[in-house]
């Protein structure tokens, strides 16, 4: 009996020690399922750019690195496609190049694509990186080997220039892409919806959208898969439901304004913005599409909203720029209460907010990151109290930006502007700072990232000295337990 009690109390001691170690040991950020990679334009198929951490988080306002990648064009600018994060590598396309960067900002892979990418190219990842090329073609690339797997046929007729500036969608082994054709007056007169086999690159079906009494085509939007249906919105101001296997029309619902936003799923509703500055929510049941919310917040928007805990966060335009007087546009970042359907917070910006926000939520705070399309190209954040410029690029890396930020599992925020620079930002007291080891000696690597000062790493080290305290407390618990049991045993002998 004595041996059993001793064993039992030993086990209790070990468990108590482990509990203390757990309480004081530095916490590791744990993300929601599926959030470790960023494989879609807004992170996941629901298009809702929310990253949840199961611990307190800080504001990502400290530059980890910045890197000029690519060559400047005739206008002195260089734009990037949207970013993908795959196995701790950052991927994006620019001009006719696909780049692979490591977490320290070094270019560790590069390949020449079969064509050029447009200003708002939005690739997707599903086994392969699928990149939209100008003219309507798609190219599949193996991210591990950086080699092309297939290139689909271009949909452009002779003399046509089809823009491929919509988010790609992948479901059940099929890639869905949308395009737009502009005429000489910059009017959208045509578009296509195409289904392409993921493995072979063969076209399964193509559907054309032709302008008759209104504009047609698709820009800054993307197809949304809902069961066996495909939902698309675009320049015609309609929501069209298609059979995703055949491309045949199932149902059509008038919206009343063109749409340059993705559909965002939150619960039973699909949210999106209209070009005339409204936030709409639709419920889709069977073949019926029913409008549930219609909230005006600006005069124009092409920002895809982010939805979190009953609120929508979205950007837009309040006042157009006056080029004759040099007056800049006035943008807006709006917080909308979805229950009351009211704009509860409204912040003006110098320049239109054309990016789609990224929301990062911890146990103690939320931060919503976005860019504003002005000549600085800074990163902004909303913290439930106000908006602020959390990072202002240095002079040589300032340019306009409508880039939508992304985040990795360490809480690092990545974004770009038209200067050609890529930026990585993190909270000053991040538990796992990005390491900035020397660049590989690969001859293809031409750019060396600018890293932060040594003071940042020193501050990080000072910010998390928890484990020595934990070890000391654990040892003390064990010693006290040993002393108590020795006293008990002596008393029993007497």
CSV table of C-alpha atoms in Angstrom, one decimal:
chain,number,residue,atom,x,y,z
A,1,UNK,CA,0.0,0.0,0.0
A,2,UNK,CA,2.9,2.3,0.9
A,3,UNK,CA,4.5,1.7,-2.5
A,4,UNK,CA,1.2,2.4,-4.3
A,5,UNK,CA,0.8,5.7,-2.5
A,6,UNK,CA,4.3,6.8,-3.2
A,7,UNK,CA,3.9,6.0,-6.9
A,8,UNK,CA,0.6,7.8,-7.1
A,9,UNK,CA,2.1,10.9,-5.5
A,10,UNK,CA,5.1,10.8,-7.8
A,11,UNK,CA,2.7,10.8,-10.8
A,12,UNK,CA,0.8,13.7,-9.3
A,13,UNK,CA,4.1,15.6,-8.9
A,14,UNK,CA,5.1,15.0,-12.5
A,15,UNK,CA,1.7,16.1,-13.8
A,16,UNK,CA,1.8,19.3,-11.7
A,17,UNK,CA,5.3,20.0,-13.0
A,18,UNK,CA,4.2,19.6,-16.6
A,19,UNK,CA,1.2,21.9,-16.0
A,20,UNK,CA,3.5,24.6,-14.7
A,21,UNK,CA,5.9,24.2,-17.6
A,22,UNK,CA,2.9,24.4,-20.0
A,23,UNK,CA,1.7,27.6,-18.4
A,24,UNK,CA,5.1,29.4,-18.6
A,25,UNK,CA,6.6,27.9,-21.7
A,26,UNK,CA,6.6,30.3,-24.7
A,27,UNK,CA,3.4,29.8,-26.6
A,28,UNK,CA,3.4,28.7,-30.3
A,29,UNK,CA,0.9,30.3,-32.6
A,30,UNK,CA,-1.8,27.9,-33.6
A,31,UNK,CA,-3.9,28.8,-36.6
A,32,UNK,CA,-7.3,27.7,-37.7
A,33,UNK,CA,-7.3,24.5,-39.8
A,34,UNK,CA,-6.0,25.0,-43.3
A,35,UNK,CA,-4.4,28.4,-42.6
A,36,UNK,CA,-0.7,27.4,-42.7
A,37,UNK,CA,-0.6,27.8,-46.5
A,38,UNK,CA,-2.1,30.6,-48.5
A,39,UNK,CA,-3.3,28.9,-51.6
A,40,UNK,CA,-6.2,31.1,-52.8
A,41,UNK,CA,-6.4,34.8,-53.4
A,42,UNK,CA,-8.1,35.4,-50.1
A,43,UNK,CA,-6.6,32.4,-48.3
A,44,UNK,CA,-9.3,29.7,-48.8
A,45,UNK,CA,-12.2,28.8,-51.1
A,46,UNK,CA,-14.6,30.8,-49.0
A,47,UNK,CA,-12.7,34.0,-50.0
A,48,UNK,CA,-12.8,35.2,-46.4
A,49,UNK,CA,-9.4,36.5,-45.5
A,50,UNK,CA,-9.4,35.7,-41.7
A,51,UNK,CA,-6.5,34.3,-39.8
A,52,UNK,CA,-7.2,33.2,-36.2
A,53,UNK,CA,-4.5,32.7,-33.6
A,54,UNK,CA,-5.2,31.0,-30.3
A,55,UNK,CA,-3.1,33.4,-28.3
A,56,UNK,CA,-2.6,37.2,-28.0
A,57,UNK,CA,-1.1,38.9,-31.1
A,58,UNK,CA,0.7,42.2,-31.7
A,59,UNK,CA,0.5,44.6,-34.6
A,60,UNK,CA,2.7,43.7,-37.5
A,61,UNK,CA,4.4,47.0,-37.8
A,62,UNK,CA,8.1,46.0,-37.9
A,63,UNK,CA,9.8,45.4,-41.2
A,64,UNK,CA,11.5,42.0,-41.3
A,65,UNK,CA,12.8,42.4,-44.8
A,66,UNK,CA,12.1,44.2,-48.1
A,67,UNK,CA,13.3,43.1,-51.5
A,68,UNK,CA,13.2,44.6,-55.0
A,69,UNK,CA,12.2,41.7,-57.3
A,70,UNK,CA,12.0,42.1,-61.1
A,71,UNK,CA,12.7,44.9,-63.5
A,72,UNK,CA,11.0,48.3,-63.8
A,73,UNK,CA,9.0,48.9,-66.9
A,74,UNK,CA,8.8,52.0,-69.2
A,75,UNK,CA,6.6,53.7,-66.6
A,76,UNK,CA,9.1,53.1,-63.8
A,77,UNK,CA,6.9,50.6,-62.1
A,78,UNK,CA,6.8,46.8,-61.6
A,79,UNK,CA,3.6,45.1,-60.4
A,80,UNK,CA,3.2,41.6,-58.9
A,81,UNK,CA,0.4,39.0,-59.1
A,82,UNK,CA,-1.3,38.2,-55.8
A,83,UNK,CA,0.9,36.1,-53.4
A,84,UNK,CA,0.8,32.4,-52.7
A,85,UNK,CA,2.4,30.8,-49.6
A,86,UNK,CA,3.3,27.1,-50.0
A,87,UNK,CA,5.5,25.1,-47.7
A,88,UNK,CA,7.2,28.2,-46.3
A,89,UNK,CA,7.8,29.7,-49.7
A,90,UNK,CA,6.4,32.8,-51.2
A,91,UNK,CA,5.3,32.7,-54.9
A,92,UNK,CA,4.2,35.4,-57.3
A,93,UNK,CA,4.4,36.2,-61.0
A,94,UNK,CA,5.6,39.5,-62.6
A,95,UNK,CA,5.8,40.2,-66.3
A,96,UNK,CA,6.7,36.7,-67.7
A,97,UNK,CA,8.5,35.4,-64.6
A,98,UNK,CA,7.5,33.3,-61.7
A,99,UNK,CA,9.5,33.8,-58.5
A,100,UNK,CA,10.0,31.7,-55.4
A,101,UNK,CA,11.2,33.4,-52.2
A,102,UNK,CA,12.2,31.9,-48.9
A,103,UNK,CA,11.0,33.2,-45.6
A,104,UNK,CA,14.1,35.5,-45.4
A,105,UNK,CA,13.2,37.2,-48.7
A,106,UNK,CA,15.8,35.6,-50.9
A,107,UNK,CA,14.9,34.6,-54.4
A,108,UNK,CA,15.6,30.9,-54.4
A,109,UNK,CA,13.7,29.9,-57.6
A,110,UNK,CA,12.7,31.6,-60.9
A,111,UNK,CA,11.3,30.5,-64.2
A,112,UNK,CA,10.1,32.1,-67.4
A,113,UNK,CA,6.4,31.6,-68.1
A,114,UNK,CA,4.9,31.0,-71.5
A,115,UNK,CA,3.3,34.5,-71.6
A,116,UNK,CA,2.9,37.7,-69.7
A,117,UNK,CA,0.7,38.2,-66.7
A,118,UNK,CA,-1.6,41.2,-66.2
A,119,UNK,CA,-1.6,43.9,-63.6
A,120,UNK,CA,-4.2,42.1,-61.4
A,121,UNK,CA,-3.2,38.4,-62.1
A,122,UNK,CA,-4.5,36.1,-59.4
A,123,UNK,CA,-3.0,32.6,-59.4
A,124,UNK,CA,-4.2,29.6,-57.3
A,125,UNK,CA,-2.5,26.5,-55.9
A,126,UNK,CA,-3.8,23.0,-55.9
A,127,UNK,CA,-0.9,20.5,-56.4
A,128,UNK,CA,0.3,22.9,-59.1
A,129,UNK,CA,0.4,26.6,-59.2
A,130,UNK,CA,-2.0,27.7,-61.9
A,131,UNK,CA,-1.2,31.1,-63.4
A,132,UNK,CA,-3.5,33.2,-65.6
A,133,UNK,CA,-1.8,34.6,-68.7
A,134,UNK,CA,-2.8,37.5,-70.8
A,135,UNK,CA,-5.1,36.3,-73.7
A,136,UNK,CA,-7.0,33.8,-71.5
A,137,UNK,CA,-4.5,30.9,-71.3
A,138,UNK,CA,-3.5,29.2,-68.1
A,139,UNK,CA,-0.1,27.7,-67.2
A,140,UNK,CA,0.5,25.0,-64.6
A,141,UNK,CA,3.8,25.0,-62.7
A,142,UNK,CA,5.2,22.5,-60.2
A,143,UNK,CA,6.3,24.7,-57.3
A,144,UNK,CA,8.9,22.2,-56.1
A,145,UNK,CA,10.8,21.9,-59.4
A,146,UNK,CA,9.7,25.3,-60.9
A,147,UNK,CA,8.9,23.6,-64.2
A,148,UNK,CA,5.9,24.0,-66.5
A,149,UNK,CA,3.4,21.1,-66.6
A,150,UNK,CA,1.0,22.4,-69.3
A,151,UNK,CA,-0.3,25.5,-71.0
A,152,UNK,CA,-3.9,25.7,-72.0
A,153,UNK,CA,-5.0,27.3,-75.3
A,154,UNK,CA,-5.6,31.1,-75.4
A,155,UNK,CA,-9.2,32.1,-75.8
A,156,UNK,CA,-8.4,35.4,-77.6
A,157,UNK,CA,-9.3,35.7,-81.3
A,158,UNK,CA,-6.9,37.4,-83.7
A,159,UNK,CA,-6.4,41.0,-82.7
A,160,UNK,CA,-8.2,40.6,-79.3
A,161,UNK,CA,-6.5,41.2,-76.0
A,162,UNK,CA,-8.3,39.2,-73.3
A,163,UNK,CA,-7.5,40.4,-69.8
A,164,UNK,CA,-7.1,37.6,-67.3
A,165,UNK,CA,-7.4,39.6,-64.1
A,166,UNK,CA,-9.8,37.5,-62.0
A,167,UNK,CA,-9.2,35.0,-59.2
A,168,UNK,CA,-8.9,31.4,-60.3
A,169,UNK,CA,-10.9,28.8,-58.6
A,170,UNK,CA,-10.2,25.0,-58.3
A,171,UNK,CA,-12.7,22.4,-57.3
A,172,UNK,CA,-12.9,18.6,-58.0
A,173,UNK,CA,-10.0,18.6,-60.4
A,174,UNK,CA,-11.2,21.5,-62.5
A,175,UNK,CA,-9.9,25.1,-62.8
A,176,UNK,CA,-12.4,27.9,-63.5
A,177,UNK,CA,-11.2,31.1,-65.0
A,178,UNK,CA,-12.9,34.4,-66.1
A,179,UNK,CA,-11.7,37.0,-68.7
A,180,UNK,CA,-12.6,40.4,-70.0
A,181,UNK,CA,-12.2,42.1,-73.4
A,182,UNK,CA,-12.0,45.9,-73.6
A,183,UNK,CA,-12.7,47.9,-76.8
A,184,UNK,CA,-10.9,51.1,-77.9
A,185,UNK,CA,-13.0,53.2,-75.5
A,186,UNK,CA,-12.1,51.0,-72.6
A,187,UNK,CA,-15.6,49.5,-72.4
A,188,UNK,CA,-15.9,45.9,-71.4
A,189,UNK,CA,-17.6,44.3,-74.4
A,190,UNK,CA,-17.0,40.6,-73.9
A,191,UNK,CA,-15.9,37.9,-71.4
A,192,UNK,CA,-15.4,34.2,-71.1
A,193,UNK,CA,-15.9,31.6,-68.4
A,194,UNK,CA,-13.8,28.5,-68.9
A,195,UNK,CA,-13.4,25.1,-67.2
A,196,UNK,CA,-10.0,23.5,-67.6
A,197,UNK,CA,-8.9,20.0,-66.5
A,198,UNK,CA,-6.4,20.4,-63.7
A,199,UNK,CA,-4.2,17.4,-64.8
A,200,UNK,CA,-4.1,17.9,-68.5
A,201,UNK,CA,-4.9,21.5,-69.2
A,202,UNK,CA,-7.6,20.6,-71.7
A,203,UNK,CA,-10.6,22.8,-71.9
A,204,UNK,CA,-13.8,21.1,-70.7
A,205,UNK,CA,-16.2,23.9,-71.7
A,206,UNK,CA,-16.2,27.5,-72.6
A,207,UNK,CA,-19.0,30.1,-72.2
A,208,UNK,CA,-18.9,33.5,-73.7
A,209,UNK,CA,-20.5,36.6,-72.2
A,210,UNK,CA,-21.3,39.2,-75.0
A,211,UNK,CA,-22.4,42.8,-74.5
A,212,UNK,CA,-25.8,43.7,-75.9
A,213,UNK,CA,-27.5,46.4,-73.9
A,214,UNK,CA,-24.9,46.6,-71.2
A,215,UNK,CA,-21.2,45.9,-70.7
A,216,UNK,CA,-20.1,42.3,-70.4
A,217,UNK,CA,-17.2,40.2,-69.1
A,218,UNK,CA,-15.4,39.9,-65.8
A,219,UNK,CA,-12.7,41.8,-64.0
A,220,UNK,CA,-11.4,41.6,-60.3
A,221,UNK,CA,-14.0,39.0,-59.5
A,222,UNK,CA,-14.0,35.2,-59.8
A,223,UNK,CA,-16.2,32.1,-60.0
A,224,UNK,CA,-17.5,30.6,-56.7
A,225,UNK,CA,-18.2,26.9,-56.4
A,226,UNK,CA,-21.3,26.0,-54.4
A,227,UNK,CA,-22.0,22.3,-54.5
A,228,UNK,CA,-22.6,21.3,-58.1
A,229,UNK,CA,-23.2,24.9,-59.1
A,230,UNK,CA,-20.9,27.7,-60.2
A,231,UNK,CA,-21.8,31.3,-59.3
A,232,UNK,CA,-20.4,34.3,-61.3
A,233,UNK,CA,-20.9,38.1,-61.1
A,234,UNK,CA,-19.4,40.7,-63.4
A,235,UNK,CA,-19.9,43.7,-65.7
A,236,UNK,CA,-23.5,42.9,-66.6
A,237,UNK,CA,-24.7,43.4,-63.0
A,238,UNK,CA,-26.1,39.9,-62.7
A,239,UNK,CA,-25.5,36.9,-60.6
A,240,UNK,CA,-25.5,33.9,-62.8
A,241,UNK,CA,-25.8,30.3,-61.6
A,242,UNK,CA,-24.2,27.7,-63.9
A,243,UNK,CA,-24.0,23.9,-63.9
A,244,UNK,CA,-20.3,23.5,-63.1
A,245,UNK,CA,-20.0,20.3,-65.1
A,246,UNK,CA,-21.5,21.7,-68.4
A,247,UNK,CA,-21.5,25.5,-68.1
A,248,UNK,CA,-25.2,25.7,-68.8
A,249,UNK,CA,-27.2,28.5,-67.2
A,250,UNK,CA,-29.4,27.4,-64.3
A,251,UNK,CA,-30.7,30.7,-63.0
A,252,UNK,CA,-30.0,34.5,-63.3
A,253,UNK,CA,-30.6,37.2,-60.7
A,254,UNK,CA,-30.3,41.0,-61.4
A,255,UNK,CA,-28.0,42.9,-59.1
A,256,UNK,CA,-28.5,46.4,-60.6
A,257,UNK,CA,-24.8,47.3,-60.8
A,258,UNK,CA,-21.6,45.8,-62.1
A,259,UNK,CA,-19.5,43.8,-59.7
A,260,UNK,CA,-15.7,43.8,-59.2
A,261,UNK,CA,-15.6,41.7,-56.1
A,262,UNK,CA,-15.3,38.1,-55.1
A,263,UNK,CA,-18.2,36.3,-53.4
A,264,UNK,CA,-17.3,35.7,-49.7
A,265,UNK,CA,-19.1,32.9,-47.8
A,266,UNK,CA,-20.0,33.4,-44.2
A,267,UNK,CA,-22.6,30.9,-42.9
A,268,UNK,CA,-25.5,30.7,-45.2
A,269,UNK,CA,-24.8,34.0,-46.9
A,270,UNK,CA,-22.6,35.2,-49.8
A,271,UNK,CA,-21.3,38.7,-49.4
A,272,UNK,CA,-19.8,41.0,-52.1
A,273,UNK,CA,-19.5,44.6,-53.1
A,274,UNK,CA,-21.0,46.4,-56.1
A,275,UNK,CA,-19.2,49.0,-58.2
A,276,UNK,CA,-21.6,51.7,-57.0
A,277,UNK,CA,-20.5,51.2,-53.4
A,278,UNK,CA,-22.9,48.7,-51.8
A,279,UNK,CA,-22.4,45.6,-49.7
A,280,UNK,CA,-24.8,42.9,-50.7
A,281,UNK,CA,-25.6,39.6,-49.1
A,282,UNK,CA,-27.4,36.8,-50.9
A,283,UNK,CA,-28.8,33.5,-49.7
A,284,UNK,CA,-28.6,30.6,-52.2
A,285,UNK,CA,-30.9,27.6,-51.8
A,286,UNK,CA,-31.3,25.2,-54.7
A,287,UNK,CA,-31.8,27.4,-57.8
A,288,UNK,CA,-33.1,30.4,-55.9
A,289,UNK,CA,-30.9,33.4,-55.2
A,290,UNK,CA,-32.4,35.8,-52.6
A,291,UNK,CA,-31.0,39.2,-51.5
A,292,UNK,CA,-30.8,39.5,-47.7
A,293,UNK,CA,-28.8,42.6,-47.2
A,294,UNK,CA,-28.1,45.8,-49.2
A,295,UNK,CA,-26.0,48.4,-47.4
A,296,UNK,CA,-24.6,51.5,-49.1
A,297,UNK,CA,-21.2,52.6,-47.7
A,298,UNK,CA,-19.4,54.5,-50.6
A,299,UNK,CA,-19.8,55.8,-54.1
A,300,UNK,CA,-17.6,53.0,-55.6
A,301,UNK,CA,-15.9,49.8,-54.6
A,302,UNK,CA,-13.9,47.0,-56.1
A,303,UNK,CA,-12.8,45.7,-52.7
A,304,UNK,CA,-13.7,42.2,-51.6
A,305,UNK,CA,-15.0,42.4,-48.0
A,306,UNK,CA,-13.8,40.4,-45.0
A,307,UNK,CA,-16.4,39.1,-42.5
A,308,UNK,CA,-15.7,38.4,-38.8
A,309,UNK,CA,-18.0,38.1,-35.8
A,310,UNK,CA,-21.0,40.0,-37.2
A,311,UNK,CA,-19.0,42.8,-38.9
A,312,UNK,CA,-17.8,43.4,-42.4
A,313,UNK,CA,-14.6,45.3,-43.2
A,314,UNK,CA,-14.3,46.8,-46.6
A,315,UNK,CA,-12.7,49.6,-48.7
A,316,UNK,CA,-14.0,51.9,-51.3
A,317,UNK,CA,-14.2,55.5,-52.7
A,318,UNK,CA,-15.9,58.6,-51.3
A,319,UNK,CA,-14.8,61.3,-53.7
A,320,UNK,CA,-13.3,61.0,-57.1
A,321,UNK,CA,-9.9,62.7,-57.8
A,322,UNK,CA,-9.9,66.0,-59.7
A,323,UNK,CA,-7.0,65.8,-62.1
A,324,UNK,CA,-7.3,69.4,-63.3
A,325,UNK,CA,-6.9,70.8,-59.8
A,326,UNK,CA,-4.6,68.0,-58.6
A,327,UNK,CA,-7.0,67.1,-55.8
A,328,UNK,CA,-6.5,63.4,-54.8
A,329,UNK,CA,-9.3,60.9,-54.4
A,330,UNK,CA,-10.8,60.4,-51.0
A,331,UNK,CA,-11.1,56.8,-50.1
A,332,UNK,CA,-12.9,55.0,-47.3
A,333,UNK,CA,-12.4,52.1,-44.9
A,334,UNK,CA,-15.7,51.0,-43.5
A,335,UNK,CA,-16.8,48.8,-40.6
A,336,UNK,CA,-20.4,47.6,-41.1
A,337,UNK,CA,-22.6,46.0,-38.4
A,338,UNK,CA,-24.3,43.1,-40.3
A,339,UNK,CA,-27.1,42.8,-37.7
A,340,UNK,CA,-28.2,46.5,-37.8
A,341,UNK,CA,-27.0,46.9,-41.4
A,342,UNK,CA,-25.4,50.2,-40.5
A,343,UNK,CA,-21.9,51.6,-41.2
A,344,UNK,CA,-20.7,51.9,-37.6
A,345,UNK,CA,-17.2,53.2,-38.4
A,346,UNK,CA,-16.0,55.2,-41.3
A,347,UNK,CA,-12.4,56.3,-42.0
A,348,UNK,CA,-11.3,58.6,-44.8
A,349,UNK,CA,-8.0,58.0,-46.7
A,350,UNK,CA,-6.0,59.9,-49.2
A,351,UNK,CA,-6.6,57.7,-52.2
A,352,UNK,CA,-9.1,54.9,-52.9
A,353,UNK,CA,-9.0,51.7,-50.9
A,354,UNK,CA,-9.0,49.1,-53.7
A,355,UNK,CA,-7.4,46.3,-51.8
A,356,UNK,CA,-9.2,43.5,-50.1
A,357,UNK,CA,-8.6,43.5,-46.3
A,358,UNK,CA,-6.7,40.8,-44.3
A,359,UNK,CA,-8.1,40.2,-40.8
A,360,UNK,CA,-5.9,38.7,-38.1
A,361,UNK,CA,-7.6,37.8,-34.8
A,362,UNK,CA,-6.0,36.8,-31.5
A,363,UNK,CA,-7.4,36.2,-28.1
A,364,UNK,CA,-6.9,39.8,-27.2
A,365,UNK,CA,-7.2,41.9,-30.4
A,366,UNK,CA,-7.9,42.0,-34.1
A,367,UNK,CA,-6.0,43.9,-36.8
A,368,UNK,CA,-7.3,44.5,-40.3
A,369,UNK,CA,-4.6,45.2,-42.9
A,370,UNK,CA,-5.1,46.9,-46.2
A,371,UNK,CA,-3.4,49.2,-48.7
A,372,UNK,CA,-4.5,52.6,-50.1
A,373,UNK,CA,-3.9,53.4,-53.8
A,374,UNK,CA,-1.7,56.5,-53.4
A,375,UNK,CA,1.9,57.4,-54.3
A,376,UNK,CA,3.3,56.2,-50.9
A,377,UNK,CA,2.1,52.5,-51.1
A,378,UNK,CA,2.0,52.1,-47.3
A,379,UNK,CA,0.4,49.3,-45.3
A,380,UNK,CA,-2.5,50.4,-43.1
A,381,UNK,CA,-4.2,48.6,-40.2
A,382,UNK,CA,-7.4,49.0,-38.2
A,383,UNK,CA,-7.3,48.0,-34.5
A,384,UNK,CA,-10.9,48.5,-33.4
A,385,UNK,CA,-10.2,52.1,-32.5
A,386,UNK,CA,-8.6,53.8,-35.5
A,387,UNK,CA,-6.7,53.2,-38.7
A,388,UNK,CA,-3.0,54.0,-39.0
A,389,UNK,CA,-0.1,53.6,-41.4
A,390,UNK,CA,1.7,50.7,-39.8
A,391,UNK,CA,4.5,50.7,-42.3
A,392,UNK,CA,5.6,53.5,-44.7
A,393,UNK,CA,8.2,52.4,-47.3
A,394,UNK,CA,11.4,54.2,-47.8
A,395,UNK,CA,11.6,56.7,-50.6
A,396,UNK,CA,13.0,54.3,-53.3
A,397,UNK,CA,10.2,51.7,-52.6
A,398,UNK,CA,7.2,54.0,-52.7
A,399,UNK,CA,4.6,53.6,-55.4
A,400,UNK,CA,0.8,53.2,-55.8
A,401,UNK,CA,-0.8,50.0,-54.5
A,402,UNK,CA,-4.1,48.2,-54.6
A,403,UNK,CA,-2.4,45.0,-53.3
A,404,UNK,CA,-4.3,42.7,-50.9
A,405,UNK,CA,-2.0,41.5,-48.0
A,406,UNK,CA,-1.5,37.9,-47.0
A,407,UNK,CA,-0.2,36.2,-43.9
A,408,UNK,CA,1.7,33.1,-42.8
A,409,UNK,CA,1.4,30.9,-39.8
A,410,UNK,CA,4.0,32.9,-37.9
A,411,UNK,CA,1.9,36.1,-38.2
A,412,UNK,CA,4.1,37.7,-40.9
A,413,UNK,CA,2.2,39.9,-43.2
A,414,UNK,CA,3.4,40.2,-46.9
A,415,UNK,CA,2.4,42.8,-49.4
A,416,UNK,CA,3.8,44.7,-52.4
A,417,UNK,CA,3.3,48.0,-54.3
A,418,UNK,CA,4.2,49.1,-57.8
A,419,UNK,CA,7.8,50.0,-57.0
A,420,UNK,CA,8.7,46.3,-57.5
A,421,UNK,CA,9.4,45.8,-53.8
A,422,UNK,CA,8.0,43.0,-51.7
A,423,UNK,CA,7.6,43.7,-47.9
A,424,UNK,CA,7.5,41.3,-44.9
A,425,UNK,CA,6.2,42.7,-41.6
A,426,UNK,CA,5.9,41.2,-38.2
A,427,UNK,CA,5.0,42.1,-34.6
A,428,UNK,CA,8.0,43.4,-32.7
A,429,UNK,CA,7.6,40.7,-30.0
A,430,UNK,CA,6.8,37.8,-32.3
A,431,UNK,CA,7.9,34.6,-30.6
A,432,UNK,CA,9.4,33.1,-33.8
A,433,UNK,CA,11.1,35.9,-35.8
A,434,UNK,CA,11.9,35.3,-39.4
A,435,UNK,CA,15.5,34.3,-39.7
A,436,UNK,CA,17.6,36.4,-42.1
A,437,UNK,CA,20.4,34.0,-42.9
A,438,UNK,CA,22.8,34.8,-45.8
A,439,UNK,CA,21.3,34.3,-49.3
A,440,UNK,CA,22.1,31.0,-51.2
A,441,UNK,CA,25.0,31.1,-53.7
A,442,UNK,CA,22.7,30.2,-56.5
A,443,UNK,CA,23.8,32.3,-59.5
A,444,UNK,CA,20.1,33.0,-60.4
A,445,UNK,CA,19.7,34.9,-57.2
A,446,UNK,CA,20.3,38.6,-58.0
A,447,UNK,CA,18.4,40.4,-55.3
A,448,UNK,CA,19.5,40.6,-51.7
A,449,UNK,CA,16.7,41.6,-49.2
A,450,UNK,CA,17.1,44.5,-46.9
A,451,UNK,CA,16.8,43.2,-43.3
A,452,UNK,CA,16.0,44.9,-40.0
A,453,UNK,CA,18.5,46.2,-37.5
A,454,UNK,CA,20.1,44.1,-34.8
A,455,UNK,CA,18.1,46.0,-32.2
A,456,UNK,CA,14.9,44.2,-33.4
A,457,UNK,CA,16.3,40.8,-32.6
A,458,UNK,CA,17.6,42.0,-29.3
A,459,UNK,CA,14.1,43.3,-28.4
A,460,UNK,CA,12.6,40.0,-29.4
A,461,UNK,CA,15.0,38.1,-27.2
A,462,UNK,CA,14.1,40.4,-24.3
A,463,UNK,CA,10.4,40.0,-24.9
A,464,UNK,CA,10.2,36.3,-24.3
A,465,UNK,CA,12.4,35.1,-21.3
A,466,UNK,CA,9.7,32.7,-20.0
A,467,UNK,CA,11.4,29.3,-20.1
A,468,UNK,CA,14.1,29.8,-17.4
A,469,UNK,CA,11.4,30.9,-15.0
A,470,UNK,CA,9.3,27.8,-15.8
A,471,UNK,CA,12.3,25.5,-15.3
A,472,UNK,CA,13.1,27.1,-11.9
A,473,UNK,CA,9.5,26.8,-10.6
A,474,UNK,CA,9.4,23.1,-11.8
A,475,UNK,CA,12.6,22.3,-9.9
A,476,UNK,CA,11.2,24.0,-6.8
A,477,UNK,CA,8.0,22.0,-6.9
A,478,UNK,CA,9.9,18.7,-7.1
A,479,UNK,CA,12.3,19.7,-4.2
A,480,UNK,CA,9.4,20.7,-2.0
A,481,UNK,CA,7.6,17.5,-2.7
A,482,UNK,CA,10.6,15.4,-1.9
A,483,UNK,CA,11.1,17.2,1.5
A,484,UNK,CA,7.4,16.8,2.4
A,485,UNK,CA,7.4,13.1,1.7
A,486,UNK,CA,10.7,12.5,3.7
A,487,UNK,CA,9.1,14.2,6.7
A,488,UNK,CA,5.9,12.0,6.3
A,489,UNK,CA,8.0,8.8,6.1
A,490,UNK,CA,9.9,9.7,9.3
A,491,UNK,CA,6.8,10.5,11.2
A,492,UNK,CA,5.3,7.1,10.2
A,493,UNK,CA,8.5,5.2,11.4
A,494,UNK,CA,8.1,6.8,14.8
